[in-house]
mmCIF file of C-alpha atoms in Angstrom:
data_model
loop_
_atom_site.group_PDB
_atom_site.id
_atom_site.type_symbol
_atom_site.label_atom_id
_atom_site.label_comp_id
_atom_site.label_asym_id
_atom_site.label_seq_id
_atom_site.Cartn_x
_atom_site.Cartn_y
_atom_site.Cartn_z
ATOM 1 C CA TYR Z 8 92.867 150.600 117.674
ATOM 2 C CA LEU Z 9 90.347 152.774 115.881
ATOM 3 C CA ALA Z 10 88.466 151.378 112.925
ATOM 4 C CA CYS Z 11 90.340 153.708 110.596
ATOM 5 C CA ALA Z 12 93.588 151.862 111.439
ATOM 6 C CA ASP Z 13 92.253 148.395 112.275
ATOM 7 C CA CYS Z 14 91.521 146.290 109.170
ATOM 8 C CA ASP Z 15 89.043 144.092 111.106
ATOM 9 C CA ASP Z 16 87.673 145.926 114.104
ATOM 10 C CA ASP Z 17 85.459 142.964 115.031
ATOM 11 C CA ASN Z 18 88.409 140.635 115.659
ATOM 12 C CA ASP Z 19 90.673 141.310 118.674
ATOM 13 C CA ALA Z 20 93.467 139.231 117.094
ATOM 14 C CA VAL Z 21 93.614 141.531 114.071
ATOM 15 C CA HIS Z 22 95.235 144.948 114.392
ATOM 16 C CA PRO Z 23 98.422 146.781 113.414
ATOM 17 C CA GLY Z 24 101.399 145.099 115.057
ATOM 18 C CA ALA Z 25 99.630 141.800 115.723
ATOM 19 C CA ALA Z 26 101.587 138.604 115.141
ATOM 20 C CA GLU Z 27 100.757 136.600 112.045
ATOM 21 C CA VAL Z 28 99.437 133.279 113.337
ATOM 22 C CA CYS Z 29 97.679 130.262 111.850
ATOM 23 C CA ASP Z 30 94.106 131.202 112.668
ATOM 24 C CA GLY Z 31 92.432 131.397 109.270
ATOM 25 C CA VAL Z 32 92.990 135.164 109.083
ATOM 26 C CA LEU Z 33 95.157 136.167 106.129
ATOM 27 C CA ASP Z 34 96.344 139.509 107.468
ATOM 28 C CA ASN Z 35 96.557 139.657 111.288
ATOM 29 C CA ASP Z 36 98.871 142.673 111.368
ATOM 30 C CA CYS Z 37 96.910 144.802 108.875
ATOM 31 C CA ASP Z 38 99.939 145.483 106.706
ATOM 32 C CA GLY Z 39 98.000 144.732 103.522
ATOM 33 C CA THR Z 40 99.984 141.553 102.821
ATOM 34 C CA ASP Z 41 98.536 138.067 103.173
ATOM 35 C CA ASP Z 42 100.380 135.746 105.548
ATOM 36 C CA SER Z 43 102.237 133.297 103.302
ATOM 37 C CA GLN Z 44 101.711 130.524 105.864
ATOM 38 C CA GLU Z 45 97.954 130.770 105.292
ATOM 39 C CA LEU Z 46 98.250 130.435 101.493
ATOM 40 C CA ASP Z 47 98.512 127.341 99.314
ATOM 41 C CA ASN Z 48 100.983 128.795 96.840
ATOM 42 C CA ASP Z 49 101.724 125.525 95.038
ATOM 43 C CA SER Z 50 98.079 124.310 94.896
ATOM 44 C CA ASP Z 51 98.813 120.958 96.526
ATOM 45 C CA GLY Z 52 95.983 121.235 99.045
ATOM 46 C CA TYR Z 53 98.205 122.243 101.974
ATOM 47 C CA THR Z 54 99.355 125.552 103.437
ATOM 48 C CA GLY Z 55 102.297 126.205 105.695
ATOM 49 C CA CYS Z 56 99.843 126.209 108.563
ATOM 50 C CA ASP Z 57 98.814 122.690 107.506
ATOM 51 C CA GLY Z 58 102.415 121.515 107.714
ATOM 52 C CA ASP Z 59 103.547 122.085 104.129
ATOM 53 C CA CYS Z 60 107.304 122.438 104.524
ATOM 54 C CA ASP Z 61 107.849 123.773 100.984
ATOM 55 C CA ASP Z 62 104.894 125.679 99.588
ATOM 56 C CA THR Z 63 106.696 126.316 96.309
ATOM 57 C CA GLU Z 64 106.823 122.613 95.384
ATOM 58 C CA ALA Z 65 103.594 120.638 94.882
ATOM 59 C CA GLN Z 66 105.420 117.317 95.297
ATOM 60 C CA VAL Z 67 106.203 118.286 98.897
ATOM 61 C CA ASN Z 68 103.456 118.222 101.535
ATOM 62 C CA PRO Z 69 102.354 116.109 104.524
ATOM 63 C CA ASP Z 70 100.500 113.712 102.183
ATOM 64 C CA GLY Z 71 103.464 113.265 99.840
ATOM 65 C CA THR Z 72 105.345 110.007 99.384
ATOM 66 C CA GLU Z 73 109.117 109.995 99.783
ATOM 67 C CA VAL Z 74 110.816 109.316 96.467
ATOM 68 C CA CYS Z 75 114.528 109.618 95.744
ATOM 69 C CA ASP Z 76 114.580 113.162 94.351
ATOM 70 C CA THR Z 77 116.523 115.203 96.986
ATOM 71 C CA LEU Z 78 113.234 116.653 98.312
ATOM 72 C CA ASP Z 79 111.538 116.058 101.657
ATOM 73 C CA ASN Z 80 108.358 114.885 99.930
ATOM 74 C CA ASP Z 81 106.491 113.884 103.090
ATOM 75 C CA CYS Z 82 107.659 116.808 105.253
ATOM 76 C CA ASN Z 83 109.118 114.639 108.009
ATOM 77 C CA SER Z 84 112.302 116.778 108.078
ATOM 78 C CA VAL Z 85 114.381 113.972 106.546
ATOM 79 C CA VAL Z 86 115.266 114.044 102.843
ATOM 80 C CA ASP Z 87 115.021 110.785 100.870
ATOM 81 C CA ASP Z 88 114.593 108.540 103.910
ATOM 82 C CA SER Z 89 113.425 105.059 102.870
ATOM 83 C CA CYS Z 90 112.680 106.585 99.489
ATOM 84 C CA LEU Z 91 111.217 104.870 96.450
ATOM 85 C CA THR Z 92 113.174 104.948 93.209
ATOM 86 C CA CYS Z 93 110.989 106.072 90.318
ATOM 87 C CA THR Z 94 111.320 104.017 87.139
ATOM 88 C CA ARG Z 95 109.844 106.893 85.147
ATOM 89 C CA TYR Z 96 107.994 110.142 85.711
ATOM 90 C CA VAL Z 97 104.744 111.352 84.176
ATOM 91 C CA PRO Z 98 104.693 113.619 82.220
ATOM 92 C CA THR Z 99 108.496 114.088 82.138
ATOM 93 C CA ASP Z 100 109.380 110.621 80.789
ATOM 94 C CA ALA Z 101 105.983 109.577 79.447
ATOM 95 C CA ALA Z 102 103.275 112.007 78.382
ATOM 96 C CA THR Z 103 100.413 110.101 80.018
ATOM 97 C CA ILE Z 104 99.938 107.627 82.852
ATOM 98 C CA GLN Z 105 98.749 104.997 80.383
ATOM 99 C CA ALA Z 106 101.859 105.441 78.248
ATOM 100 C CA ALA Z 107 104.030 104.946 81.333
ATOM 101 C CA ILE Z 108 102.159 101.756 82.258
ATOM 102 C CA ASP Z 109 102.508 100.388 78.731
ATOM 103 C CA LEU Z 110 106.269 101.023 78.822
ATOM 104 C CA SER Z 111 106.664 98.896 81.946
ATOM 105 C CA ALA Z 112 108.911 95.931 81.310
ATOM 106 C CA ALA Z 113 109.027 94.316 84.745
ATOM 107 C CA ALA Z 114 106.858 93.793 87.788
ATOM 108 C CA GLY Z 115 107.548 96.171 90.625
ATOM 109 C CA GLU Z 116 108.340 99.233 88.542
ATOM 110 C CA VAL Z 117 107.367 102.565 90.102
ATOM 111 C CA ILE Z 118 105.590 105.116 87.933
ATOM 112 C CA CYS Z 119 105.814 108.508 89.638
ATOM 113 C CA VAL Z 120 103.085 110.912 88.602
ATOM 114 C CA GLU Z 121 103.757 114.594 89.118
ATOM 115 C CA PRO Z 122 100.986 116.828 90.554
ATOM 116 C CA GLY Z 123 98.244 117.906 88.163
ATOM 117 C CA THR Z 124 95.003 116.765 86.557
ATOM 118 C CA TYR Z 125 95.279 113.952 84.022
ATOM 119 C CA ASP Z 126 92.343 113.746 81.631
ATOM 120 C CA GLU Z 127 92.557 110.079 80.737
ATOM 121 C CA ARG Z 128 91.412 106.595 81.583
ATOM 122 C CA ILE Z 129 93.980 103.970 82.524
ATOM 123 C CA ASN Z 130 94.174 100.180 82.319
ATOM 124 C CA TYR Z 131 96.900 98.211 84.102
ATOM 125 C CA ASN Z 132 96.928 95.731 81.191
ATOM 126 C CA SER Z 133 98.339 92.932 83.378
ATOM 127 C CA HIS Z 134 101.274 95.058 84.606
ATOM 128 C CA ASP Z 135 102.036 94.684 88.320
ATOM 129 C CA VAL Z 136 103.356 98.222 88.792
ATOM 130 C CA LEU Z 137 102.946 100.943 91.394
ATOM 131 C CA VAL Z 138 101.312 104.067 89.958
ATOM 132 C CA LEU Z 139 102.182 106.686 92.544
ATOM 133 C CA ALA Z 140 101.032 110.307 92.840
ATOM 134 C CA VAL Z 141 104.092 111.790 94.517
ATOM 135 C CA GLY Z 142 102.256 114.908 95.738
ATOM 136 C CA GLY Z 143 99.234 113.036 97.085
ATOM 137 C CA ARG Z 144 95.544 112.987 96.323
ATOM 138 C CA ALA Z 145 94.818 116.677 96.865
ATOM 139 C CA ALA Z 146 97.399 117.552 94.222
ATOM 140 C CA THR Z 147 96.874 114.779 91.665
ATOM 141 C CA THR Z 148 93.660 113.817 89.849
ATOM 142 C CA ILE Z 149 92.736 111.306 87.155
ATOM 143 C CA ASP Z 150 89.564 112.549 85.429
ATOM 144 C CA GLY Z 151 87.816 110.126 83.102
ATOM 145 C CA GLY Z 152 85.665 112.831 81.544
ATOM 146 C CA ARG Z 153 82.532 110.665 81.714
ATOM 147 C CA LEU Z 154 83.927 108.483 78.912
ATOM 148 C CA GLY Z 155 83.944 105.165 80.783
ATOM 149 C CA THR Z 156 85.780 103.591 83.697
ATOM 150 C CA VAL Z 157 88.657 105.691 85.012
ATOM 151 C CA VAL Z 158 90.901 102.890 86.329
ATOM 152 C CA THR Z 159 90.623 99.272 85.154
ATOM 153 C CA SER Z 160 92.304 96.055 86.250
ATOM 154 C CA ALA Z 161 91.036 93.218 84.071
ATOM 155 C CA GLY Z 162 93.957 90.954 83.224
ATOM 156 C CA THR Z 163 96.428 88.882 85.224
ATOM 157 C CA GLU Z 164 97.230 91.618 87.733
ATOM 158 C CA THR Z 165 97.971 90.653 91.339
ATOM 159 C CA ILE Z 166 97.741 92.851 94.428
ATOM 160 C CA ALA Z 167 101.169 94.144 93.374
ATOM 161 C CA ALA Z 168 99.272 96.312 90.877
ATOM 162 C CA ILE Z 169 98.913 99.417 93.048
ATOM 163 C CA LEU Z 170 97.296 102.830 92.697
ATOM 164 C CA GLU Z 171 98.395 105.278 95.380
ATOM 165 C CA GLY Z 172 97.700 108.895 96.227
ATOM 166 C CA PHE Z 173 95.118 109.971 93.630
ATOM 167 C CA THR Z 174 91.717 111.555 93.348
ATOM 168 C CA VAL Z 175 89.782 109.415 90.857
ATOM 169 C CA THR Z 176 86.780 111.171 89.308
ATOM 170 C CA GLY Z 177 84.669 111.503 86.180
ATOM 171 C CA GLY Z 178 83.897 107.827 85.621
ATOM 172 C CA SER Z 179 80.707 106.950 83.729
ATOM 173 C CA ASN Z 180 81.027 103.179 84.189
ATOM 174 C CA ALA Z 181 82.549 103.196 87.689
ATOM 175 C CA GLY Z 182 85.557 105.042 89.026
ATOM 176 C CA ILE Z 183 87.594 101.858 89.447
ATOM 177 C CA ARG Z 184 86.590 98.522 87.920
ATOM 178 C CA VAL Z 185 88.209 95.181 88.738
ATOM 179 C CA VAL Z 186 87.206 92.360 86.369
ATOM 180 C CA ASP Z 187 88.144 88.963 87.837
ATOM 181 C CA SER Z 188 91.557 90.381 88.650
ATOM 182 C CA SER Z 189 93.335 92.091 91.548
ATOM 183 C CA LEU Z 190 94.284 95.603 92.622
ATOM 184 C CA THR Z 191 95.538 97.508 95.652
ATOM 185 C CA VAL Z 192 94.431 101.117 96.161
ATOM 186 C CA ARG Z 193 96.022 103.302 98.833
ATOM 187 C CA ARG Z 194 95.508 106.823 100.190
ATOM 188 C CA SER Z 195 93.108 107.847 97.438
ATOM 189 C CA ILE Z 196 89.657 109.352 96.898
ATOM 190 C CA ILE Z 197 87.053 107.992 94.502
ATOM 191 C CA THR Z 198 84.426 110.664 93.962
ATOM 192 C CA GLY Z 199 82.017 112.057 91.392
ATOM 193 C CA CYS Z 200 81.683 108.842 89.411
ATOM 194 C CA GLU Z 201 78.596 107.190 87.898
ATOM 195 C CA GLN Z 202 77.640 103.522 88.130
ATOM 196 C CA SER Z 203 79.609 103.028 91.386
ATOM 197 C CA GLY Z 204 82.826 104.324 92.805
ATOM 198 C CA LEU Z 205 84.290 100.794 92.829
ATOM 199 C CA PHE Z 206 82.788 97.956 90.772
ATOM 200 C CA LEU Z 207 83.939 94.353 91.232
ATOM 201 C CA GLN Z 208 82.888 92.483 88.100
ATOM 202 C CA THR Z 209 82.719 88.698 87.720
ATOM 203 C CA CYS Z 210 85.059 88.301 90.663
ATOM 204 C CA ALA Z 211 85.704 84.589 90.868
ATOM 205 C CA THR Z 212 89.287 85.010 92.046
ATOM 206 C CA CYS Z 213 89.562 88.746 92.786
ATOM 207 C CA GLN Z 214 91.880 90.114 95.441
ATOM 208 C CA VAL Z 215 91.109 93.745 96.214
ATOM 209 C CA ILE Z 216 92.775 95.763 98.979
ATOM 210 C CA LEU Z 217 91.767 99.306 99.941
ATOM 211 C CA GLU Z 218 93.938 101.193 102.433
ATOM 212 C CA ASP Z 219 92.832 104.666 103.558
ATOM 213 C CA VAL Z 220 90.538 105.125 100.561
ATOM 214 C CA ASP Z 221 87.572 107.503 100.714
ATOM 215 C CA ILE Z 222 84.623 106.639 98.440
ATOM 216 C CA LEU Z 223 82.458 109.741 98.394
ATOM 217 C CA SER Z 224 79.533 111.194 96.416
ATOM 218 C CA ASN Z 225 79.308 108.630 93.625
ATOM 219 C CA THR Z 226 76.008 107.640 91.998
ATOM 220 C CA SER Z 227 74.371 104.685 90.291
ATOM 221 C CA THR Z 228 70.994 103.953 88.759
ATOM 222 C CA SER Z 229 71.322 100.176 88.744
ATOM 223 C CA ARG Z 230 73.694 99.176 91.538
ATOM 224 C CA GLY Z 231 75.277 100.508 94.716
ATOM 225 C CA GLY Z 232 76.801 103.939 94.328
ATOM 226 C CA GLY Z 233 79.773 103.319 96.611
ATOM 227 C CA ILE Z 234 80.954 99.725 96.084
ATOM 228 C CA SER Z 235 79.077 97.110 94.075
ATOM 229 C CA GLY Z 236 79.632 93.976 92.023
ATOM 230 C CA ASP Z 237 79.105 90.264 91.640
ATOM 231 C CA PHE Z 238 81.659 88.823 94.023
ATOM 232 C CA VAL Z 239 81.645 85.050 93.547
ATOM 233 C CA ASP Z 240 84.872 84.294 95.391
ATOM 234 C CA GLY Z 241 88.230 85.819 96.219
ATOM 235 C CA SER Z 242 88.975 88.387 98.915
ATOM 236 C CA PHE Z 243 88.199 91.998 99.695
ATOM 237 C CA GLN Z 244 89.886 94.017 102.446
ATOM 238 C CA MET Z 245 89.320 97.629 103.469
ATOM 239 C CA THR Z 246 91.221 99.366 106.257
ATOM 240 C CA GLY Z 247 90.744 103.034 107.074
ATOM 241 C CA GLY Z 248 88.920 105.380 104.763
ATOM 242 C CA THR Z 249 85.274 106.404 104.526
ATOM 243 C CA ILE Z 250 82.289 105.415 102.382
ATOM 244 C CA ALA Z 251 79.692 108.210 102.472
ATOM 245 C CA ASN Z 252 77.103 110.170 100.492
ATOM 246 C CA ASN Z 253 76.885 107.669 97.663
#
């Protein structure tokens, strides 16, 4: 193909009539239209080429968690298999994550957070609830706005207080702070926080579990940027995940 017809004459895989394939090129066939499989149309961090089975719905992607909503949230080709029942949705049933936590009346409730950025700081306030980002961490962020700790557990919480599937950022007194209490964090990223990504404070009886949590690019002037604290007793477990560039 001559350059006048070929939209990228330096790439043999790009020319009129070429098949659209997942190769990082938006327009293999030079028809002037971007390949929809290469686009992240719902801004959930995944394209069709990445395995997003519904790129019009941010709550559906390979990092999603299956909830009972008639969608294939985790893209395993099975709808509502072993799904979690949401007690309430944010912001549909409660305007903020904190409001949803405060409404919790029983341990084990599931707060399902829809994709988006939530400019707030949350405290479990002794509620053993699962705060779940249905669309996963690329689609759902809690941003503390440099106004203090983003996520706090400082009461009578047990490891049944769970944060799952979020990007936690914008903390000025740690991203997540556990004060002689307990917390489980799963499939999340703690990044861009000051005074540690995770701070364990006065932990005489703390139980902290991290599962597939990345702690990246946090800073501190007085203690460790990644994980720090005064751990007197209790237990700390981390499986999977990465601690880097703190």
